[in-house]
Amino acid sequence: MNNVSVSFFYFRYEALYAKRLPECINGKTFLKNYDDHNDTVTVIDPNRTYGVKSPTKHPIYENFRVEAFKSLLTAAKTDEQLSSLGELMYQVHLCTPSASYSGFCK
């Protein structure tokens, strides 16, 4: 998902796929529908509810910010560049997974 551009994600995903994704899914329902998640490190708890839609968005938007930050760091030093770097850092604090997921699936 990190290789998906923000513009592709926003227009294609939001228009075509977001409506199909649930906000949350219960572990029992997930296991019944999909059987497994191909991850040997984690276990799906049938009694837990997992966020789906918000956690899907986070890595895509975060990757865009990381790439923008990287580009700005290598650019010529200007006040605008420093302001943009600060704005990107501020956005990260607003969009961390815990902030994105809060209020969902409790």
XYZ file of C-alpha atoms in Angstrom:
106
model
C 0.000 0.000 0.000
C 2.907 2.376 0.552
C 3.549 2.507 -3.196
C 0.077 3.905 -3.898
C 0.155 7.642 -4.608
C -2.068 9.938 -2.570
C -3.882 11.214 -5.662
C -4.564 7.670 -6.881
C -5.618 6.646 -3.431
C -7.891 9.610 -2.917
C -9.688 9.567 -6.240
C -9.744 5.858 -7.102
C -9.886 4.397 -3.642
C -12.387 6.856 -2.222
C -14.593 6.666 -5.325
C -14.454 2.926 -5.917
C -13.270 0.985 -2.914
C -13.893 2.910 0.308
C -17.596 2.140 0.247
C -16.794 -1.567 0.239
C -14.486 -1.449 3.248
C -16.103 -1.696 6.644
C -15.063 0.692 9.396
C -14.357 -2.379 11.542
C -14.451 -6.155 11.469
C -14.791 -8.623 14.298
C -11.999 -11.217 14.498
C -14.497 -14.070 14.429
C -16.127 -12.689 11.271
C -12.733 -12.170 9.623
C -11.635 -15.741 10.343
C -14.958 -17.099 9.096
C -14.726 -15.129 5.823
C -10.978 -15.299 5.140
C -9.677 -18.198 7.252
C -6.177 -16.718 7.652
C -4.145 -13.544 7.213
C -0.803 -15.080 6.173
C 1.122 -13.560 9.066
C 3.050 -15.975 11.272
C 3.893 -13.295 13.844
C 0.418 -12.092 14.809
C -2.753 -13.859 15.855
C -6.304 -12.763 15.117
C -8.335 -12.707 18.300
C -11.895 -13.847 17.508
C -13.217 -11.708 20.378
C -11.574 -8.467 19.262
C -12.861 -5.871 16.814
C -10.281 -4.511 14.356
C -10.301 -1.224 12.479
C -10.192 -1.544 8.702
C -10.882 1.736 6.897
C -8.782 4.170 8.970
C -5.763 1.859 9.299
C -5.819 1.394 5.519
C -5.540 5.131 4.906
C -2.711 5.852 7.328
C 0.294 4.199 5.601
C -0.610 5.755 2.254
C -0.858 9.306 3.529
C 2.133 8.835 5.808
C 4.303 7.560 2.956
C 3.457 10.684 0.947
C 4.539 12.900 3.864
C 7.773 10.934 4.297
C 8.647 11.278 0.605
C 7.799 15.004 0.625
C 9.911 15.491 3.759
C 12.826 13.651 2.153
C 12.611 15.837 -0.959
C 12.469 19.027 1.079
C 15.522 18.022 3.106
C 17.602 17.775 -0.051
C 16.327 21.076 -1.508
C 18.004 24.464 -1.161
C 17.531 25.980 2.297
C 14.785 28.624 2.356
C 12.263 29.901 4.881
C 9.511 28.260 2.834
C 11.339 24.937 2.981
C 11.682 25.135 6.757
C 8.021 26.072 7.081
C 7.003 23.120 4.901
C 9.172 20.730 6.923
C 7.536 21.984 10.105
C 4.073 21.587 8.610
C 4.801 17.992 7.598
C 6.058 17.192 11.101
C 2.929 18.763 12.585
C 0.705 16.698 10.270
C 2.367 13.494 11.466
C 1.308 14.275 15.028
C -2.275 14.802 13.873
C -2.348 11.634 11.782
C -0.610 8.966 13.813
C -2.367 5.610 13.825
C -3.618 6.103 17.372
C -5.226 9.397 16.334
C -6.604 7.913 13.123
C -8.081 4.927 14.862
C -9.466 6.679 17.927
C -13.197 6.516 18.189
C -13.417 3.504 15.900
C -14.188 -0.052 16.862
C -14.432 0.257 20.603
